[in-house]
CSV table of C-alpha atoms in Angstrom, one decimal:
chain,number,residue,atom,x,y,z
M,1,UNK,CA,35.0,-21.6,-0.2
M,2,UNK,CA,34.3,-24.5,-2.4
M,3,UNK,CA,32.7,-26.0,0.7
M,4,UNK,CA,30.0,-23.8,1.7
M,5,UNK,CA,26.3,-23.7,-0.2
M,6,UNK,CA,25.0,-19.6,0.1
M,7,UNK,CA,21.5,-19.2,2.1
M,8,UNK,CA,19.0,-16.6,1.8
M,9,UNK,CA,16.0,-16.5,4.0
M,10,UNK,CA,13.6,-13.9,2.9
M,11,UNK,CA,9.9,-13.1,3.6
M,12,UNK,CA,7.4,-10.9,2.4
M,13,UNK,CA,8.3,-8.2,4.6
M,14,UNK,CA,12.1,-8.6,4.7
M,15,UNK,CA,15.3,-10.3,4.3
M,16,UNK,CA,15.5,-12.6,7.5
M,17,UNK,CA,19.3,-14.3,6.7
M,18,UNK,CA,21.9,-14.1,4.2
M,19,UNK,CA,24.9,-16.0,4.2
M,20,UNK,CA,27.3,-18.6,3.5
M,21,UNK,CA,26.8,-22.4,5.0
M,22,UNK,CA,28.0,-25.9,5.3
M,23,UNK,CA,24.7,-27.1,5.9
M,24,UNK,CA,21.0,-26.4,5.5
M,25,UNK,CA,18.1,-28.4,6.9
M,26,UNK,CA,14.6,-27.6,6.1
M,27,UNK,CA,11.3,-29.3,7.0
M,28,UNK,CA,10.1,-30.3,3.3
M,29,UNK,CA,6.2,-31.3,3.0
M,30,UNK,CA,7.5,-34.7,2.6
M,31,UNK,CA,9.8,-34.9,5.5
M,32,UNK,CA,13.1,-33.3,6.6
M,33,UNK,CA,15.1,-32.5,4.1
M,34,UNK,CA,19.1,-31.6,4.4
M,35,UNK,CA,20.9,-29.9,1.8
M,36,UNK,CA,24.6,-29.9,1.8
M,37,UNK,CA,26.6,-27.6,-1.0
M,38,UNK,CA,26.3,-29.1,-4.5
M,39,UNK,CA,22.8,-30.6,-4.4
M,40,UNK,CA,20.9,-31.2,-6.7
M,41,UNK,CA,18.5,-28.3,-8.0
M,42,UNK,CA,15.6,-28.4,-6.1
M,43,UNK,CA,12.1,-26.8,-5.6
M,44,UNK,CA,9.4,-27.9,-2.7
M,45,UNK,CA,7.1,-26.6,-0.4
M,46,UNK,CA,8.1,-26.2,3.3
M,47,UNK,CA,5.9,-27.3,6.4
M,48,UNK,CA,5.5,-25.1,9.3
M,49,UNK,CA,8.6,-25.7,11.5
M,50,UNK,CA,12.4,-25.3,12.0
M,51,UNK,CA,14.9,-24.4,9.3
M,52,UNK,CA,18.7,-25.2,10.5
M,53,UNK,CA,21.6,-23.5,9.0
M,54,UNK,CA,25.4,-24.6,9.8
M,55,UNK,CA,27.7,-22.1,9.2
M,56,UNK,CA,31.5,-22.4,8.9
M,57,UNK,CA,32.2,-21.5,12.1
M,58,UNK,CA,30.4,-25.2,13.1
M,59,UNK,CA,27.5,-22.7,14.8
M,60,UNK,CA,24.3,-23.5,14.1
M,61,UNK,CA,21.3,-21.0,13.7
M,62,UNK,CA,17.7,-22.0,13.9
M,63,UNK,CA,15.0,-19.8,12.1
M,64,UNK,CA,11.5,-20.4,12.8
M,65,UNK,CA,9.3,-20.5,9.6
M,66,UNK,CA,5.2,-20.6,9.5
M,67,UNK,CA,5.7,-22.8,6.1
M,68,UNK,CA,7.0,-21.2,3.0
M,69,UNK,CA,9.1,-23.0,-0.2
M,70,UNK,CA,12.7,-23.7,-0.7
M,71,UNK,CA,14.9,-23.2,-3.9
M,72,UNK,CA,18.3,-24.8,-4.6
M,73,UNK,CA,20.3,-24.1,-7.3
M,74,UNK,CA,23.6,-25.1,-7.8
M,75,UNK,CA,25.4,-22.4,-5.7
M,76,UNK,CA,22.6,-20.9,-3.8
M,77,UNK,CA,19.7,-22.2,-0.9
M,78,UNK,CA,16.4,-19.9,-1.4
M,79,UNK,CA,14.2,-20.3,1.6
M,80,UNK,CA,10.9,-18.0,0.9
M,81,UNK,CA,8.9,-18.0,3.8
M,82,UNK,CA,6.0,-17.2,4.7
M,83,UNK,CA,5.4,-14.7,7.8
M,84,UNK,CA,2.0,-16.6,9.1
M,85,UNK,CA,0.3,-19.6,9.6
M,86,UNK,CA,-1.2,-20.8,6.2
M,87,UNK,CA,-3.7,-23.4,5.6
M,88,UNK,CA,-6.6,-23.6,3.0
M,89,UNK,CA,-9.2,-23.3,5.3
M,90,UNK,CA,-7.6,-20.3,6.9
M,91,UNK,CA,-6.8,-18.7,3.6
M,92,UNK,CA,-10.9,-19.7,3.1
M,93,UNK,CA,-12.2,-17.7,6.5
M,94,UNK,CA,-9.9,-14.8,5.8
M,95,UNK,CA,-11.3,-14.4,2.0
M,96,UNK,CA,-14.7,-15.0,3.7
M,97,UNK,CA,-14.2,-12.3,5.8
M,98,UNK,CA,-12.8,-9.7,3.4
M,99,UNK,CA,-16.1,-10.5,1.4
M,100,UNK,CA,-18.5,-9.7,4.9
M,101,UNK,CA,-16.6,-6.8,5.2
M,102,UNK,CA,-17.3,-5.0,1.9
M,103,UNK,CA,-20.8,-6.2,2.1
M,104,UNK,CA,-21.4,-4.3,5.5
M,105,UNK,CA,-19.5,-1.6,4.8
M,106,UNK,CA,-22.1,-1.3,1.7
M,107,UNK,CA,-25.5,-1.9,3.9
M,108,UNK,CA,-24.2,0.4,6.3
M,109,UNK,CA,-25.9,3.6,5.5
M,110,UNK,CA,-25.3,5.1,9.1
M,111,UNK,CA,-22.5,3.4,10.5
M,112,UNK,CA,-19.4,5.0,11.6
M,113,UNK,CA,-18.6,5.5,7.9
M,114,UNK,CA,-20.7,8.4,7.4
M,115,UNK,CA,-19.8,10.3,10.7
M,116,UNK,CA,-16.0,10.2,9.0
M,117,UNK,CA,-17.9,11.9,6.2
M,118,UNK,CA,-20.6,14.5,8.1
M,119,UNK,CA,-17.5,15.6,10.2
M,120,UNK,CA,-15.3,16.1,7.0
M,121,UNK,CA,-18.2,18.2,5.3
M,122,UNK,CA,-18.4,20.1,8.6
M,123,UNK,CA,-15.0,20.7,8.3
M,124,UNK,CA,-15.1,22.1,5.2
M,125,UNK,CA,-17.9,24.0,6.3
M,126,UNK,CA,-15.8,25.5,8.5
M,127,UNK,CA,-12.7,26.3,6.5
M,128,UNK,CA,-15.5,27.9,4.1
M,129,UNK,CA,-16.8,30.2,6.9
M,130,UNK,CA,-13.4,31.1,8.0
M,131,UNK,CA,-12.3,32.3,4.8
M,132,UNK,CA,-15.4,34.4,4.0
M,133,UNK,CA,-14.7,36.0,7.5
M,134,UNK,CA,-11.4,36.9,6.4
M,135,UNK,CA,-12.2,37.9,3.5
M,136,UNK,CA,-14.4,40.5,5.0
M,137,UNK,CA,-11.4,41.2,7.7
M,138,UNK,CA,-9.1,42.2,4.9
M,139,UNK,CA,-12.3,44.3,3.5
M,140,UNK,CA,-12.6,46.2,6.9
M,141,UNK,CA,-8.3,46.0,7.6
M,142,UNK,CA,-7.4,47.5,3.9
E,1,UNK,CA,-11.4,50.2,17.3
E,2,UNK,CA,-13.8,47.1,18.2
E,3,UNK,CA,-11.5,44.6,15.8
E,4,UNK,CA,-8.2,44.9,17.2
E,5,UNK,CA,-9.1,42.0,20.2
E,6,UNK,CA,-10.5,40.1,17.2
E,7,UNK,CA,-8.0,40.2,15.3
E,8,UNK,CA,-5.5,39.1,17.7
E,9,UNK,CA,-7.6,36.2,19.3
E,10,UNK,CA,-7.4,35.4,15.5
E,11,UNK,CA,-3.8,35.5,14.8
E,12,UNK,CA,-3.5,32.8,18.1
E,13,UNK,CA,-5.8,30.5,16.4
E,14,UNK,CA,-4.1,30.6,13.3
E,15,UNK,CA,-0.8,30.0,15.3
E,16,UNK,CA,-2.0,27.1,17.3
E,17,UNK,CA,-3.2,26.1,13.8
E,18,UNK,CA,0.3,26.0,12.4
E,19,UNK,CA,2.0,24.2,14.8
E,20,UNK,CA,-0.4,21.3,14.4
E,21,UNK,CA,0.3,21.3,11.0
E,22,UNK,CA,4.4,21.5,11.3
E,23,UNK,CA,3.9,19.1,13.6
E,24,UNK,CA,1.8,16.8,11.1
E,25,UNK,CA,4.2,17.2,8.8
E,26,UNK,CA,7.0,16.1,10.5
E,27,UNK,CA,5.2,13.1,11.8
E,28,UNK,CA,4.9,12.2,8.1
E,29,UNK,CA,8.6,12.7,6.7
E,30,UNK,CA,9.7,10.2,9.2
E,31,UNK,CA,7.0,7.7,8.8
E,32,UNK,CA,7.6,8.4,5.0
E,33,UNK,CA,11.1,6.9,5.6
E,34,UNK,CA,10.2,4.0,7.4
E,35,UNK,CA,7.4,2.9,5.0
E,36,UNK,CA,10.2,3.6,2.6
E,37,UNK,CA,12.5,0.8,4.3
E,38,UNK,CA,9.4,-1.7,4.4
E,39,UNK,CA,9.0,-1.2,0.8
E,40,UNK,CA,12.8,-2.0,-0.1
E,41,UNK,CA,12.6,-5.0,2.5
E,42,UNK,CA,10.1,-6.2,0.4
E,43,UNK,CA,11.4,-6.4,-2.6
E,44,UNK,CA,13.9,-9.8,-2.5
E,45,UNK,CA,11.5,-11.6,-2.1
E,46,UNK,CA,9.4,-10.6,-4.7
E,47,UNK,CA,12.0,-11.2,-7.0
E,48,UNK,CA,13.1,-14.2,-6.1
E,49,UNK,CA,9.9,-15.4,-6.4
E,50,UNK,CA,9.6,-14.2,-10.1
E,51,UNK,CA,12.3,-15.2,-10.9
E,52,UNK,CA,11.3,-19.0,-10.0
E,53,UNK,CA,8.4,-18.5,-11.9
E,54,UNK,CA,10.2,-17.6,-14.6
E,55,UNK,CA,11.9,-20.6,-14.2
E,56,UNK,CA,9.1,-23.4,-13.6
E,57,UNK,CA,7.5,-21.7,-16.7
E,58,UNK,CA,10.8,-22.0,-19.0
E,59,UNK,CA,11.1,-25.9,-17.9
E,60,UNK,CA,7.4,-26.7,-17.3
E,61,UNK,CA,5.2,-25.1,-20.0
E,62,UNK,CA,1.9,-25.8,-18.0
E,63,UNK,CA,-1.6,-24.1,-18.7
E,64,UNK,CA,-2.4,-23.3,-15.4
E,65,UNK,CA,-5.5,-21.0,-15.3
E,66,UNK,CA,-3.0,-18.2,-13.9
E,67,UNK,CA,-1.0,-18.0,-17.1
E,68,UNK,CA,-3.7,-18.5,-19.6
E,69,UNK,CA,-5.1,-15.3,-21.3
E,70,UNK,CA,-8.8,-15.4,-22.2
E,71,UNK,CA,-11.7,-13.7,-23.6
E,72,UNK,CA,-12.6,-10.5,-21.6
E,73,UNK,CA,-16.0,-10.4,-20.4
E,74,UNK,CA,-15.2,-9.5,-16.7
E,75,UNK,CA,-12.3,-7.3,-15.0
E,76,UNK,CA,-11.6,-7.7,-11.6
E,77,UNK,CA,-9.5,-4.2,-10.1
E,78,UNK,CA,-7.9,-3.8,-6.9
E,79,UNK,CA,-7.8,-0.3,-5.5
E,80,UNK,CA,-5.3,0.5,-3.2
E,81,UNK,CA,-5.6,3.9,-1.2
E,82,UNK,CA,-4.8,5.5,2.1
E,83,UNK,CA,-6.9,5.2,5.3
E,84,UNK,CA,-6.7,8.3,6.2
E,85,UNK,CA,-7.2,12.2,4.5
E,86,UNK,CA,-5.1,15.2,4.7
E,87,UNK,CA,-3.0,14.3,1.9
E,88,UNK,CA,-3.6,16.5,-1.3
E,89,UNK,CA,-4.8,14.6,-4.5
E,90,UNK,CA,-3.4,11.7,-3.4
E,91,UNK,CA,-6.2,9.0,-3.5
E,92,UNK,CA,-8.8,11.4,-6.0
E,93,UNK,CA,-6.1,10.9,-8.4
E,94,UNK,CA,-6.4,6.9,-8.3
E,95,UNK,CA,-10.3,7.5,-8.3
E,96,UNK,CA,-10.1,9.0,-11.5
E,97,UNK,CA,-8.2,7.0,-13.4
E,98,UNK,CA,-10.0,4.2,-11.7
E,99,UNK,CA,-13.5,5.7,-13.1
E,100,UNK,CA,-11.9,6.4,-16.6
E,101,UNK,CA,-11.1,2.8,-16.9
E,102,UNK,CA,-14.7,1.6,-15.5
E,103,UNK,CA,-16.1,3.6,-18.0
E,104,UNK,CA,-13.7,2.4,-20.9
E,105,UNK,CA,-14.8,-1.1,-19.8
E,106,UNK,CA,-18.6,-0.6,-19.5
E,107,UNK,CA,-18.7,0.8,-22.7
E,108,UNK,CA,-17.3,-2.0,-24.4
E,109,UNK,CA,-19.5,-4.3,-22.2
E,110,UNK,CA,-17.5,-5.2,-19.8
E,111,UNK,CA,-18.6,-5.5,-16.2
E,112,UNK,CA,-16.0,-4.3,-13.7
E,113,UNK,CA,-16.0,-6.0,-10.0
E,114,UNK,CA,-14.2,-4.4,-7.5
E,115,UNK,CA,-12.0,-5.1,-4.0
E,116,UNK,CA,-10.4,-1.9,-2.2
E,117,UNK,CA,-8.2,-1.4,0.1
E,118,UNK,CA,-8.0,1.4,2.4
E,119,UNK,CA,-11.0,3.0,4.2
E,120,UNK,CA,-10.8,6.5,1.4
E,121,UNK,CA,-11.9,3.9,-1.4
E,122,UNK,CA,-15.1,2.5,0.6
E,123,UNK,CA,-15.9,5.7,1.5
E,124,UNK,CA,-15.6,6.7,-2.7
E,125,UNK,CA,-16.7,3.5,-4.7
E,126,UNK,CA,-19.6,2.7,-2.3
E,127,UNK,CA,-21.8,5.6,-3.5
E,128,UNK,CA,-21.0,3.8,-7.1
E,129,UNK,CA,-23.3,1.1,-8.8
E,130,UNK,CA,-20.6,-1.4,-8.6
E,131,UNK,CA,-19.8,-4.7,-6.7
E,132,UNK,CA,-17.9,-4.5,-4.5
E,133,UNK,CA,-16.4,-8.1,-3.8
E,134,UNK,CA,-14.2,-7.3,-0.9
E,135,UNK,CA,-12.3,-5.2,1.1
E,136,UNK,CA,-9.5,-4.4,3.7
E,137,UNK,CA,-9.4,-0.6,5.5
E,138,UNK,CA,-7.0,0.2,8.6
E,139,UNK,CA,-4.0,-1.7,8.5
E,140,UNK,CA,-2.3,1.1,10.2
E,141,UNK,CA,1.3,2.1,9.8
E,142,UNK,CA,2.8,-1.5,9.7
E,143,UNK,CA,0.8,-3.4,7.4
E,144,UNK,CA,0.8,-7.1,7.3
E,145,UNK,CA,0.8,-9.5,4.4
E,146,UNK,CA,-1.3,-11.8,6.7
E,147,UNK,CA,-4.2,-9.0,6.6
E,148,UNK,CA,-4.4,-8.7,2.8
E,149,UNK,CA,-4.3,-12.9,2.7
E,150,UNK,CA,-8.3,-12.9,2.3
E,151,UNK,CA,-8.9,-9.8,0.4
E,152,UNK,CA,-6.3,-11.0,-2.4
E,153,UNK,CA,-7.9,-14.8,-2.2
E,154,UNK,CA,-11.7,-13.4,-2.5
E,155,UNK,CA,-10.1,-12.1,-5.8
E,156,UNK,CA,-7.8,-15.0,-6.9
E,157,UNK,CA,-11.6,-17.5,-6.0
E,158,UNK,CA,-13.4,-15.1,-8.6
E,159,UNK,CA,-10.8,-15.7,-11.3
E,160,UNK,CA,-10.7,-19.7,-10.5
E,161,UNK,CA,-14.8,-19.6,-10.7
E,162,UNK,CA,-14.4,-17.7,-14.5
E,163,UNK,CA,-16.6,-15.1,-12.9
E,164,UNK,CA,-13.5,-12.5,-13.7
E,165,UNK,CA,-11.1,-13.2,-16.6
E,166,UNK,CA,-8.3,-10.5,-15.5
E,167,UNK,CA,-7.1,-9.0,-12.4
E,168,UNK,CA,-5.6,-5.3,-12.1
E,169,UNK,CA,-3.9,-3.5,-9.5
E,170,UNK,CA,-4.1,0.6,-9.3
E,171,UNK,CA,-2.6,1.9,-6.6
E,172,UNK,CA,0.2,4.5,-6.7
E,173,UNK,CA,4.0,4.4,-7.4
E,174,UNK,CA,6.5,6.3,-5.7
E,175,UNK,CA,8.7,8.6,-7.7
E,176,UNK,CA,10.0,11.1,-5.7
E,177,UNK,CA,8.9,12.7,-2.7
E,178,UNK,CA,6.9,15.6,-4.4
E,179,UNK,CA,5.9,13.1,-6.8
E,180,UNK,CA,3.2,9.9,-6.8
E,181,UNK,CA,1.7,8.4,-9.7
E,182,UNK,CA,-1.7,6.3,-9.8
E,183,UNK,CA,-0.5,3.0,-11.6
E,184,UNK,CA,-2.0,0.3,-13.4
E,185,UNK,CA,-0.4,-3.4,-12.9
E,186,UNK,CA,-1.9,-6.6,-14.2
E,187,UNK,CA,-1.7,-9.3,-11.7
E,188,UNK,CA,-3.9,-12.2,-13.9
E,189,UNK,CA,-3.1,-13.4,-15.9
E,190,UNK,CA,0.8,-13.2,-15.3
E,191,UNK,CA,2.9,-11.4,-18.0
E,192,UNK,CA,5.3,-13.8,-19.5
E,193,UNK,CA,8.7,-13.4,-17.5
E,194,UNK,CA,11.5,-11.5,-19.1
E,195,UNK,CA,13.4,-14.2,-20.8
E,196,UNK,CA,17.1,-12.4,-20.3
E,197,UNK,CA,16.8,-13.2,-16.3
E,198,UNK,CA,16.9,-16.8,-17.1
E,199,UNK,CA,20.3,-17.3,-19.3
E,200,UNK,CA,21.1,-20.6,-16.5
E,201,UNK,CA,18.7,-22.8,-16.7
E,202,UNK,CA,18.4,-25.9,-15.4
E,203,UNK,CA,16.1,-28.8,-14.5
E,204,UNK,CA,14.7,-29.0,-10.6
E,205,UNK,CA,13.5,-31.6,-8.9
E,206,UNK,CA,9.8,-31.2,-8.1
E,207,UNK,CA,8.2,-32.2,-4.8
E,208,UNK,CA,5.7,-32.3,-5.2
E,209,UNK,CA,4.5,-31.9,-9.0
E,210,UNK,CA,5.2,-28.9,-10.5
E,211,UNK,CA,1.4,-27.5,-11.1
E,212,UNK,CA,1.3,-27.7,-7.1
E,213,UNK,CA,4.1,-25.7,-7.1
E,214,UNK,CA,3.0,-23.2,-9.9
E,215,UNK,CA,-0.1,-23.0,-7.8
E,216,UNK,CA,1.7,-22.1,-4.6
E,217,UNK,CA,3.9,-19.5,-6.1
E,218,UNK,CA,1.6,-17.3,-8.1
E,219,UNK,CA,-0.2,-17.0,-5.0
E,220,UNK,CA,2.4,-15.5,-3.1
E,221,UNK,CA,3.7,-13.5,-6.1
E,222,UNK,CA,0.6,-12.0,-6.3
E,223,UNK,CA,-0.1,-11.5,-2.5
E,224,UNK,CA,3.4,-9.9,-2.4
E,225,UNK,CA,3.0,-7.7,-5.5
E,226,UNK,CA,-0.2,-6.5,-3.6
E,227,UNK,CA,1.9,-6.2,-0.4
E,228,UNK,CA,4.3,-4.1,-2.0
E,229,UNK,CA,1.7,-1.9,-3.5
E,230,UNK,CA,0.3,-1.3,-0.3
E,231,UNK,CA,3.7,-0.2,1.5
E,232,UNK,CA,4.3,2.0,-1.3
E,233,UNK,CA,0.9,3.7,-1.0
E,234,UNK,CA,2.0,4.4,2.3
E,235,UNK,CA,5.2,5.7,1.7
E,236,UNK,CA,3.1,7.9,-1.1
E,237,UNK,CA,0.6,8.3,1.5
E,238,UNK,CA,3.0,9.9,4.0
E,239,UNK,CA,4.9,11.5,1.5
E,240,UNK,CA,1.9,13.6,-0.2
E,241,UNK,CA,0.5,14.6,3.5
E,242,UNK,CA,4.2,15.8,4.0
E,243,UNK,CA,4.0,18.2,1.4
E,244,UNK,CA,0.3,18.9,1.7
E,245,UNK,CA,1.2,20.2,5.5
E,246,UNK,CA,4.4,21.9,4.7
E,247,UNK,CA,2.4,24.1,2.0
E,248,UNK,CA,-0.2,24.5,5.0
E,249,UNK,CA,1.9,25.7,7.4
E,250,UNK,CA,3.2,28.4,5.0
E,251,UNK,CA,0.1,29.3,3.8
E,252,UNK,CA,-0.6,29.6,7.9
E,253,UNK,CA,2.6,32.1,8.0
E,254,UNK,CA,1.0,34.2,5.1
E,255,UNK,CA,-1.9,34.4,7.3
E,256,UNK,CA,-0.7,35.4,10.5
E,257,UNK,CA,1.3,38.1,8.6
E,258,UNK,CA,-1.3,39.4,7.0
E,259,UNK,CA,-3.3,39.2,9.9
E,260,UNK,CA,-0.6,41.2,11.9
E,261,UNK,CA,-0.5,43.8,9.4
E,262,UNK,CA,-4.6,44.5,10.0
E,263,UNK,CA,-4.2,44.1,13.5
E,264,UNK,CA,-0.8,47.1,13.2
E,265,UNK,CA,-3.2,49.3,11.0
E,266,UNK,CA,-6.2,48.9,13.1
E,267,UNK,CA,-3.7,49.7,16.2
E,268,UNK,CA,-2.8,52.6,14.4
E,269,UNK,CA,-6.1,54.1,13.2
E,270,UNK,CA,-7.5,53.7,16.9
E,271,UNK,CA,-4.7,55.4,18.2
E,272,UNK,CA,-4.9,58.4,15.4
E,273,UNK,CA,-8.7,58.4,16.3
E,274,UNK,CA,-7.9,59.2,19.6
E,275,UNK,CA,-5.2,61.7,19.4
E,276,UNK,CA,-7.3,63.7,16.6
E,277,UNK,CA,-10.5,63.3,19.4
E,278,UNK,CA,-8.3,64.9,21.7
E,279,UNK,CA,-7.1,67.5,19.9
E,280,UNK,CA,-10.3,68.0,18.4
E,281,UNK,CA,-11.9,68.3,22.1
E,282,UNK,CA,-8.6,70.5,23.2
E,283,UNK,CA,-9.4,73.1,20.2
E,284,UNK,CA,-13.3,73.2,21.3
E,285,UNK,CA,-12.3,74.2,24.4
């Protein structure tokens, strides 16, 4: 229908929605934003918040989006959003704390690192012993 | 004969053996499928978002420090592997191409820095001179694209600060299900966008200005690009312990028939022993 702008709603980890609709509204970085079909091509960032969609059926669905960016073309609404809450200090600690862990992981001569390792050599130890007994089984058997 | 008890308290073990590994292995075919799914739920997105890239760069020829290529001096190299062992060559066979390519760069003077993900790569790459800048191990079955946020920033910080001039991605690609192959994928700077993809064009309006945006959007293709490498190591992951217990439990089969066949000839012999004891005793008398 001339009348009806399509909508995807995709994160990282999946599609969310996919369909056709009368009506999108978005919450833009600079405010809420509502696109009806034929807008102008547009790219922003979205805020944390409540993206609206309007289908044909005069329903309205409400998806719930930890900030993301939106995309219209001509025929087509792109929401990308993002699946958690982003901010630059966030994004910061996180970094910081990816960093810490490959530090400690480094220090850590004893830690629970190297018990993964002493059992895995014991295993192997094991597997070694096991096969040099049946070796000497099949000795003895044949 | 003093074996045959042996032999048969053997032949349980190897039994109770086997049915951990069928039982492994059929933990991993279906967890092979749904890392599968997450891997092709991933995937609109990603290209959605290169294909606005695309775009932005078409329209808005920028020199973001993303897009620019420079002079090599420092190569940054995320290494994706699994958490956990038990499956075959899998992860040694990123390590080594991994290794090949550190020594490629250090002999042409390059330093390599290093982020890894998965708890097989620590354990590996620690025991090597190299920095390690940062790094991400047990994300479980259901990894998040919130828990690789920081590892792929730590990264993304280096290249802003000049102290890395490209980024790499080597985890491994999913052929087939008897097949995984360690990959290399540049993440910094981006490759130029395939220039058929963008036949409409047209001109957006920015809010706000389009290096923001840029900005904004190579961060997420990259942190989805690393996503999506991660899902797919664990479809590889679950795919390679699949096989690696399937040829386990056969090799357990071989075993207990084998072992049945000593334990039937040992039978035998011990009862032969007997019988010519018997006789033997019989004729003496």
């Amino acid at each position: 229908m001339a009348n009806t702008i399509h909508i995807d709603i995709v994160s990282a980890e999946g599609e969310i929605h996919s369909g056709p609709a009368t009506m999108v509204f978005a919450p833009a970085s600079g405010g809420e934003i509502g696109v009806a079909p034929r807008h102008a091509p547009l790219l922003t960032t979205l805020k944390p918040g409540e993206v609206r969609v309007q289908t044909e059926g005069g329903e309205e669905l409400m998806f719930w989006v930890g900030g993301g960016a939106l995309e219209v073309q001509p025929h087509k609404v792109t929401v990308l959003a993002d699946t958690a809450a982003r901010a630059r200090d966030l994004d910061e600690a996180a970094a910081q704390a990816a960093k810490q862990r490959a530090e400690e992981a480094i220090r850590d001569r004893v830690g629970a690192m190297e018990i993964a390792e002493a059992q895995a050599e014991l295993a192997r130890a094991v597997a070694q012993l096991r096969a040099i007994e049946k070796l000497r089984q099949l000795r003895k058997g044949g | 004969m003093a074996g045959t008890k042996e032999i048969r308290v053997k032949i349980a073990s190897v039994k109770s053996t086997q049915k951990i590994t069928k039982a492994m292995e059929m933990v991993a075919a279906s967890k092979m499928r749904r890392a599968q799914d997450r891997m092709k739920a991933a995937r609109p997105y990603a290209d959605k978002i290169r294909r606005v890239i695309g775009h932005l760069r078409v329209t808005n020829p920028t020199n973001h420090p993303y897009l620019v290529e420079r002079e090599v001096k420092s190569v940054g190299m995320i290494v994706v592997s699994s958490d956990r062992g038990l499956c075959g060559s899998l992860n040694v066979n990123v390590f080594k191409n991994v290794l090949a390519m550190v020594r490629e760069y250090q002999a042409q003077g390059v330093e390599v820095r290093l982020t890894l993900i998965g708890a097989k790569a620590l354990q590996f790459f620690r025991r090597l001179k190299l920095p390690i800048e940062a790094s991400i191990t047990h994300m479980g079955d259901k990894p998040h694209i919130a828990d690789l946020i920081g590892t792929v920033k730590a990264m993304l910080d280096l290249f802003e600060e000049k102290k890395i001039d490209r980024l790499l991605l080597v985890s491994n690609r999913f052929v087939n299900t008897m097949t995984q192959k360690p990959t290399l994928l540049p993440l910094l700077p981006a490759e130029t966008v395939d220039q058929a993809d963008l036949q409409e064009r047209w001109d957006y309006i920015y809010e706000p200005a389009p290096d923001a945006l840029i900005e904004y959007y190579m961060m997420r293709y990259i942190e989805s690009t690393v996503y999506r490498a991660v899902v797919e190591n664990l479809a590889c992951e679950m795919a390679a312990r699949m096989v690696a217990m399937k040829s386990a439990t056969d090799n357990a089969g071989k075993l207990i028939d084998e072992l049945q066949l000593i334990y039937n000839k040992a039978r035998q012999a011990a009862i032969t022993k007997e019988i010519s004891e018997i006789v033997g005793g019989a004729a003496a008398v």
